[in-house]
Amino acid sequence: MSDARIRRGSTSRLSPPRRKSGTKVTSRRGGRTLKRQSFADRIISAIPVSEATMQRMATWGIVGAVIVAAVGGAGYFGLPGMMRMEFAQAAAHAGFEVDKVEVRGVERMDELQVYNIALGQVDRSMVNVDLPKLRGDLMKLGWVKDARVSRRLPDTLVVDIVERQPVAVWQHGGNLALIDVTGAVLQPVSQQTMPDLPLVVGPSANLQTANLGKLMDAAPALKPMLAGATWVGDRRWDLRFQSGETLSLPEGEKPASAALLNFARLDGVNHLLGRGIVRFDMRDPSKFVLRLPKDRGPKPEEKTETKAAEAASKDGEV
């Protein structure tokens, strides 16, 4: 008979017991506990972030999603606009309402136009003042080259204006208007209120004002004597001097500048202006033509000066 005994109530096992997934297994050596990791656990453990940090990130992600959903829902139902209107009304009742306008930089233009735009808003609450739109409306004024609008709480709008500088009066279609160097129309003027500025005449003459200024810079001695200029055929200038003469210049920037410079030299030597001559014609570089009044012929000294001018023209000075 064998010495082996079978204990009651127990079962002898010849193979190791089956383990359920996730169960702990205790090794007999050292008493350490091992845990089988899933694929997701291995991915998470590979991320170089602590578990606590990941939990905080997940929490903030959920909070952010809730906030975005809340804002989107409020926008869908128009709640932000309603809240803004209520806040604007409350601010206005508290004294934060446009009551004053401080205008800076205005010298020539009518300030009333600026006040009308700044105070003409439907909603004058300081919260609802649309500064970009207000600036855009100011930029439509002819005199305004640049503008800046700012709030000064509780009740003041500060408007800084950069004015355009008038350089000439443009005559077109029977009307007179002040213009700046770019040709921008500043405001209409009448013959009685015309400022002491050169008169430019002709279609598109206003757009040639900058070129006229450069042309006159070539002969600074004649610039103070200029009374006006006519842009002829959209290609050349006829200059009118305060002494009554007209100088016809050739086409092209360089030929016109050279002709004007030579005319200034001839006038400096022969005193051509103020002698009653009607027109000087320098359109042909090889000729210098003088037109006298019909009621008189040239005086002996004028004939001599004319011949001298023609000689200078043939020598290439004109």
Short mmCIF file of C-alpha atoms in Angstrom, two decimals:
data_model
loop_
_atom_site.label_atom_id
_atom_site.label_comp_id
_atom_site.label_asym_id
_atom_site.label_seq_id
_atom_site.Cartn_x
_atom_site.Cartn_y
_atom_site.Cartn_z
CA MET A 1 0.00 0.00 0.00
CA SER A 2 1.29 3.35 -0.96
CA ASP A 3 2.29 5.98 1.50
CA ALA A 4 0.43 8.70 -0.44
CA ARG A 5 -2.61 10.02 1.26
CA ILE A 6 -5.49 11.92 -0.11
CA ARG A 7 -6.79 14.71 2.06
CA ARG A 8 -10.48 15.12 2.24
CA GLY A 9 -11.94 18.28 0.83
CA SER A 10 -8.90 19.00 -1.33
CA THR A 11 -8.05 18.43 -4.94
CA SER A 12 -4.61 17.53 -6.16
CA ARG A 13 -3.51 19.52 -9.21
CA LEU A 14 -0.89 18.28 -11.63
CA SER A 15 -0.82 21.52 -13.76
CA PRO A 16 -0.62 25.18 -12.76
CA PRO A 17 -3.98 26.90 -12.38
CA ARG A 18 -5.36 29.06 -15.19
CA ARG A 19 -5.18 32.76 -14.62
CA LYS A 20 -7.79 35.25 -15.60
CA SER A 21 -6.65 38.31 -17.52
CA GLY A 22 -5.52 41.11 -15.25
CA THR A 23 -5.00 38.81 -12.22
CA LYS A 24 -1.91 39.13 -10.18
CA VAL A 25 0.64 36.39 -9.97
CA THR A 26 2.87 36.09 -6.94
CA SER A 27 6.20 34.51 -7.45
CA ARG A 28 7.44 32.39 -4.63
CA ARG A 29 10.89 33.82 -4.95
CA GLY A 30 11.13 37.16 -3.24
CA GLY A 31 7.35 37.51 -2.93
CA ARG A 32 7.13 40.11 -5.77
CA THR A 33 3.84 40.76 -7.61
CA LEU A 34 3.81 40.89 -11.45
CA LYS A 35 1.07 42.35 -13.68
CA ARG A 36 0.58 41.62 -17.33
CA GLN A 37 0.31 44.95 -19.30
CA SER A 38 -2.17 45.50 -22.11
CA PHE A 39 -1.28 47.12 -25.46
CA ALA A 40 -2.86 50.47 -24.41
CA ASP A 41 -0.92 50.40 -21.14
CA ARG A 42 2.34 49.90 -23.01
CA ILE A 43 1.57 52.90 -25.30
CA ILE A 44 0.75 55.15 -22.34
CA SER A 45 3.86 54.08 -20.47
CA ALA A 46 5.97 54.96 -23.54
CA ILE A 47 4.79 58.61 -23.46
CA PRO A 48 7.37 60.77 -21.58
CA VAL A 49 4.69 62.39 -19.40
CA SER A 50 3.73 61.45 -15.91
CA GLU A 51 0.36 59.91 -15.21
CA ALA A 52 -0.68 62.87 -13.05
CA THR A 53 0.13 65.31 -15.84
CA MET A 54 -1.89 63.27 -18.31
CA GLN A 55 -4.84 63.29 -15.95
CA ARG A 56 -4.66 67.09 -15.65
CA MET A 57 -4.44 67.43 -19.44
CA ALA A 58 -7.49 65.26 -19.88
CA THR A 59 -9.40 67.27 -17.28
CA TRP A 60 -8.57 70.62 -18.96
CA GLY A 61 -9.45 69.15 -22.33
CA ILE A 62 -12.91 68.26 -21.08
CA VAL A 63 -13.33 71.72 -19.50
CA GLY A 64 -12.24 73.39 -22.77
CA ALA A 65 -14.69 71.34 -24.79
CA VAL A 66 -17.50 72.35 -22.44
CA ILE A 67 -16.55 76.05 -22.73
CA VAL A 68 -16.41 75.90 -26.54
CA ALA A 69 -19.79 74.21 -26.62
CA ALA A 70 -21.25 76.82 -24.28
CA VAL A 71 -19.88 79.74 -26.32
CA GLY A 72 -21.10 78.19 -29.56
CA GLY A 73 -24.55 77.69 -28.14
CA ALA A 74 -24.68 81.23 -26.80
CA GLY A 75 -23.61 82.56 -30.19
CA TYR A 76 -26.29 80.51 -31.91
CA PHE A 77 -28.99 82.00 -29.71
CA GLY A 78 -27.57 85.57 -29.95
CA LEU A 79 -26.69 85.86 -26.30
CA PRO A 80 -23.29 87.65 -26.72
CA GLY A 81 -24.89 90.45 -28.73
CA MET A 82 -27.63 90.85 -26.15
CA MET A 83 -25.11 90.88 -23.33
CA ARG A 84 -22.98 93.45 -25.16
CA MET A 85 -25.98 95.72 -25.71
CA GLU A 86 -26.96 95.47 -22.07
CA PHE A 87 -23.40 96.22 -21.01
CA ALA A 88 -23.21 99.20 -23.40
CA GLN A 89 -26.47 100.63 -22.08
CA ALA A 90 -25.31 100.19 -18.51
CA ALA A 91 -22.01 101.92 -19.34
CA ALA A 92 -23.87 104.81 -20.99
CA HIS A 93 -26.12 105.24 -17.96
CA ALA A 94 -23.00 105.29 -15.80
CA GLY A 95 -21.62 108.25 -17.79
CA PHE A 96 -19.51 106.39 -20.38
CA GLU A 97 -21.20 108.04 -23.34
CA VAL A 98 -19.77 110.25 -26.10
CA ASP A 99 -20.43 113.79 -24.98
CA LYS A 100 -17.31 115.66 -26.15
CA VAL A 101 -15.09 115.60 -29.24
CA GLU A 102 -11.57 117.00 -29.16
CA VAL A 103 -10.21 117.77 -32.65
CA ARG A 104 -6.50 118.31 -33.22
CA GLY A 105 -4.43 119.29 -36.25
CA VAL A 106 -7.09 121.29 -38.10
CA GLU A 107 -5.93 124.59 -39.61
CA ARG A 108 -7.81 125.16 -42.87
CA MET A 109 -10.72 122.72 -43.05
CA ASP A 110 -14.08 123.23 -41.39
CA GLU A 111 -14.06 121.44 -38.01
CA LEU A 112 -17.85 121.18 -38.08
CA GLN A 113 -17.59 118.29 -40.55
CA VAL A 114 -15.49 116.34 -38.05
CA TYR A 115 -17.92 117.03 -35.19
CA ASN A 116 -20.90 115.97 -37.28
CA ILE A 117 -19.29 112.62 -38.07
CA ALA A 118 -18.03 111.96 -34.54
CA LEU A 119 -21.31 112.91 -32.85
CA GLY A 120 -23.63 111.58 -35.54
CA GLN A 121 -23.48 107.94 -34.46
CA VAL A 122 -26.69 106.08 -33.67
CA ASP A 123 -25.24 104.52 -30.52
CA ARG A 124 -23.00 106.94 -28.65
CA SER A 125 -22.03 104.57 -25.85
CA MET A 126 -18.25 104.56 -25.46
CA VAL A 127 -18.36 100.76 -25.55
CA ASN A 128 -20.07 100.63 -28.94
CA VAL A 129 -18.07 103.36 -30.71
CA ASP A 130 -16.71 101.76 -33.90
CA LEU A 131 -13.33 103.46 -34.17
CA PRO A 132 -12.29 101.92 -37.54
CA LYS A 133 -15.60 102.92 -39.14
CA LEU A 134 -15.37 106.40 -37.67
CA ARG A 135 -11.87 106.81 -39.10
CA GLY A 136 -13.06 105.56 -42.49
CA ASP A 137 -15.82 108.19 -42.55
CA LEU A 138 -13.30 110.93 -41.72
CA MET A 139 -10.97 109.76 -44.49
CA LYS A 140 -13.72 110.52 -47.02
CA LEU A 141 -13.38 114.25 -46.31
CA GLY A 142 -11.36 116.01 -48.99
CA TRP A 143 -9.02 117.81 -46.59
CA VAL A 144 -8.16 114.73 -44.54
CA LYS A 145 -4.88 113.06 -45.49
CA ASP A 146 -4.86 110.85 -42.39
CA ALA A 147 -6.88 110.52 -39.19
CA ARG A 148 -6.64 108.76 -35.84
CA VAL A 149 -9.51 108.33 -33.37
CA SER A 150 -9.16 107.28 -29.73
CA ARG A 151 -11.28 107.14 -26.57
CA ARG A 152 -10.57 109.20 -23.48
CA LEU A 153 -12.82 107.94 -20.74
CA PRO A 154 -15.35 108.63 -19.56
CA ASP A 155 -16.98 110.70 -22.33
CA THR A 156 -14.50 112.13 -24.88
CA LEU A 157 -13.42 111.13 -28.37
CA VAL A 158 -10.02 112.48 -29.46
CA VAL A 159 -9.63 113.00 -33.23
CA ASP A 160 -6.17 113.74 -34.67
CA ILE A 161 -6.29 115.07 -38.24
CA VAL A 162 -3.45 115.37 -40.75
CA GLU A 163 -4.55 117.93 -43.35
CA ARG A 164 -3.63 118.02 -47.01
CA GLN A 165 -1.72 121.08 -48.14
CA PRO A 166 -3.26 123.12 -51.00
CA VAL A 167 -0.79 123.91 -53.78
CA ALA A 168 -3.00 125.14 -56.63
CA VAL A 169 -6.50 125.99 -57.82
CA TRP A 170 -7.90 123.71 -60.51
CA GLN A 171 -10.26 125.18 -63.10
CA HIS A 172 -12.38 122.55 -64.81
CA GLY A 173 -15.85 122.63 -66.32
CA GLY A 174 -16.31 126.23 -65.25
CA ASN A 175 -15.66 125.34 -61.60
CA LEU A 176 -12.79 126.19 -59.28
CA ALA A 177 -11.44 123.89 -56.57
CA LEU A 178 -8.48 123.74 -54.25
CA ILE A 179 -6.19 120.75 -54.89
CA ASP A 180 -3.13 119.29 -53.20
CA VAL A 181 0.06 118.02 -54.83
CA THR A 182 -1.54 114.66 -55.65
CA GLY A 183 -4.46 116.35 -57.42
CA ALA A 184 -6.99 115.52 -54.70
CA VAL A 185 -9.86 118.02 -54.61
CA LEU A 186 -10.03 119.68 -51.20
CA GLN A 187 -12.99 122.02 -51.54
CA PRO A 188 -14.69 124.29 -54.09
CA VAL A 189 -13.73 127.97 -54.17
CA SER A 190 -15.14 131.04 -55.87
CA GLN A 191 -13.35 133.74 -57.82
CA GLN A 192 -13.92 136.14 -54.93
CA THR A 193 -12.28 133.82 -52.40
CA MET A 194 -9.46 132.41 -54.53
CA PRO A 195 -6.23 132.08 -52.53
CA ASP A 196 -2.89 133.28 -53.82
CA LEU A 197 -2.01 130.00 -55.53
CA PRO A 198 -1.23 129.06 -59.15
CA LEU A 199 -4.21 128.27 -61.37
CA VAL A 200 -4.03 125.03 -63.38
CA VAL A 201 -6.46 124.66 -66.26
CA GLY A 202 -7.53 121.73 -68.36
CA PRO A 203 -8.88 118.19 -68.09
CA SER A 204 -6.67 116.07 -65.84
CA ALA A 205 -4.51 119.11 -65.09
CA ASN A 206 -4.95 118.39 -61.38
CA LEU A 207 -3.22 115.02 -61.82
CA GLN A 208 -0.20 116.78 -63.36
CA THR A 209 0.31 119.17 -60.46
CA ALA A 210 3.23 117.22 -59.02
CA ASN A 211 4.98 117.22 -62.41
CA LEU A 212 4.38 120.96 -62.72
CA GLY A 213 6.05 121.49 -59.35
CA LYS A 214 9.11 119.50 -60.44
CA LEU A 215 9.22 121.47 -63.70
CA MET A 216 9.23 124.81 -61.88
CA ASP A 217 11.95 123.57 -59.52
CA ALA A 218 14.24 123.50 -62.57
CA ALA A 219 13.95 127.32 -62.78
CA PRO A 220 13.59 128.64 -59.21
CA ALA A 221 13.92 132.26 -60.39
CA LEU A 222 10.70 131.94 -62.41
CA LYS A 223 8.71 129.99 -59.83
CA PRO A 224 7.50 133.05 -57.83
CA MET A 225 6.41 134.71 -61.10
CA LEU A 226 4.11 131.85 -62.16
CA ALA A 227 0.43 132.80 -62.21
CA GLY A 228 -0.97 129.63 -63.75
CA ALA A 229 -0.54 126.83 -66.25
CA THR A 230 -2.70 125.10 -68.85
CA TRP A 231 -2.30 121.40 -69.56
CA VAL A 232 -2.68 121.31 -73.36
CA GLY A 233 -3.79 118.18 -75.18
CA ASP A 234 -2.88 116.02 -72.19
CA ARG A 235 0.77 116.27 -73.28
CA ARG A 236 2.43 119.65 -72.55
CA TRP A 237 2.23 122.92 -70.57
CA ASP A 238 1.54 126.55 -71.39
CA LEU A 239 2.85 128.66 -68.49
CA ARG A 240 1.31 132.06 -67.65
CA PHE A 241 3.35 134.61 -65.74
CA GLN A 242 2.08 137.33 -63.46
CA SER A 243 3.32 139.97 -65.91
CA GLY A 244 0.86 138.60 -68.53
CA GLU A 245 3.08 136.57 -70.88
CA THR A 246 2.55 132.93 -71.88
CA LEU A 247 5.39 130.46 -72.45
CA SER A 248 4.62 127.40 -74.60
CA LEU A 249 6.84 124.46 -73.66
CA PRO A 250 7.54 121.31 -75.68
CA GLU A 251 6.29 117.82 -74.87
CA GLY A 252 8.19 115.56 -72.55
CA GLU A 253 9.59 116.09 -69.09
CA LYS A 254 13.23 116.56 -70.09
CA PRO A 255 12.63 118.81 -73.15
CA ALA A 256 10.22 120.98 -71.16
CA SER A 257 12.67 121.29 -68.25
CA ALA A 258 15.55 122.20 -70.59
CA ALA A 259 13.44 124.80 -72.43
CA LEU A 260 12.28 126.41 -69.20
CA LEU A 261 15.82 126.58 -67.84
CA ASN A 262 17.07 128.24 -71.02
CA PHE A 263 14.18 130.69 -70.96
CA ALA A 264 15.14 131.62 -67.42
CA ARG A 265 18.70 132.33 -68.60
CA LEU A 266 17.47 134.48 -71.51
CA ASP A 267 15.13 136.40 -69.23
CA GLY A 268 17.95 137.00 -66.78
CA VAL A 269 20.08 138.53 -69.55
CA ASN A 270 17.47 140.28 -71.73
CA HIS A 271 14.64 140.91 -69.24
CA LEU A 272 12.00 139.39 -71.50
CA LEU A 273 9.17 139.37 -68.94
CA GLY A 274 7.29 142.60 -68.32
CA ARG A 275 7.97 144.03 -71.80
CA GLY A 276 4.48 143.55 -73.19
CA ILE A 277 5.26 140.45 -75.25
CA VAL A 278 2.19 138.21 -75.58
CA ARG A 279 3.72 134.76 -76.03
CA PHE A 280 7.04 132.97 -76.10
CA ASP A 281 6.93 129.78 -78.15
CA MET A 282 9.63 127.20 -77.45
CA ARG A 283 7.85 124.10 -78.71
CA ASP A 284 10.40 123.74 -81.51
CA PRO A 285 13.87 123.35 -79.94
CA SER A 286 15.45 125.03 -83.00
CA LYS A 287 13.35 128.19 -82.78
CA PHE A 288 12.49 130.87 -80.24
CA VAL A 289 9.33 132.65 -81.39
CA LEU A 290 7.97 135.84 -79.83
CA ARG A 291 4.43 137.05 -80.46
CA LEU A 292 3.78 140.77 -79.99
CA PRO A 293 0.46 142.59 -79.59
CA LYS A 294 -1.29 143.35 -82.87
CA ASP A 295 -1.43 147.08 -82.25
CA ARG A 296 2.34 147.54 -82.30
CA GLY A 297 5.47 146.15 -83.90
CA PRO A 298 8.71 145.37 -82.16
CA LYS A 299 10.86 148.24 -80.95
CA PRO A 300 14.45 148.45 -82.18
CA GLU A 301 15.82 147.14 -78.89
CA GLU A 302 13.29 144.27 -78.95
CA LYS A 303 14.45 143.31 -82.46
CA THR A 304 18.03 143.20 -81.22
CA GLU A 305 17.07 141.08 -78.20
CA THR A 306 14.96 138.80 -80.38
CA LYS A 307 17.87 138.21 -82.72
CA ALA A 308 20.11 137.50 -79.74
CA ALA A 309 17.60 134.99 -78.41
CA GLU A 310 17.29 133.32 -81.80
CA ALA A 311 21.08 133.12 -82.01
CA ALA A 312 21.21 131.52 -78.60
CA SER A 313 18.58 129.07 -79.75
CA LYS A 314 20.62 128.08 -82.80
CA ASP A 315 23.67 127.59 -80.59
CA GLY A 316 21.75 124.94 -78.71
CA GLU A 317 20.89 126.87 -75.55
CA VAL A 318 17.17 126.44 -76.19
#
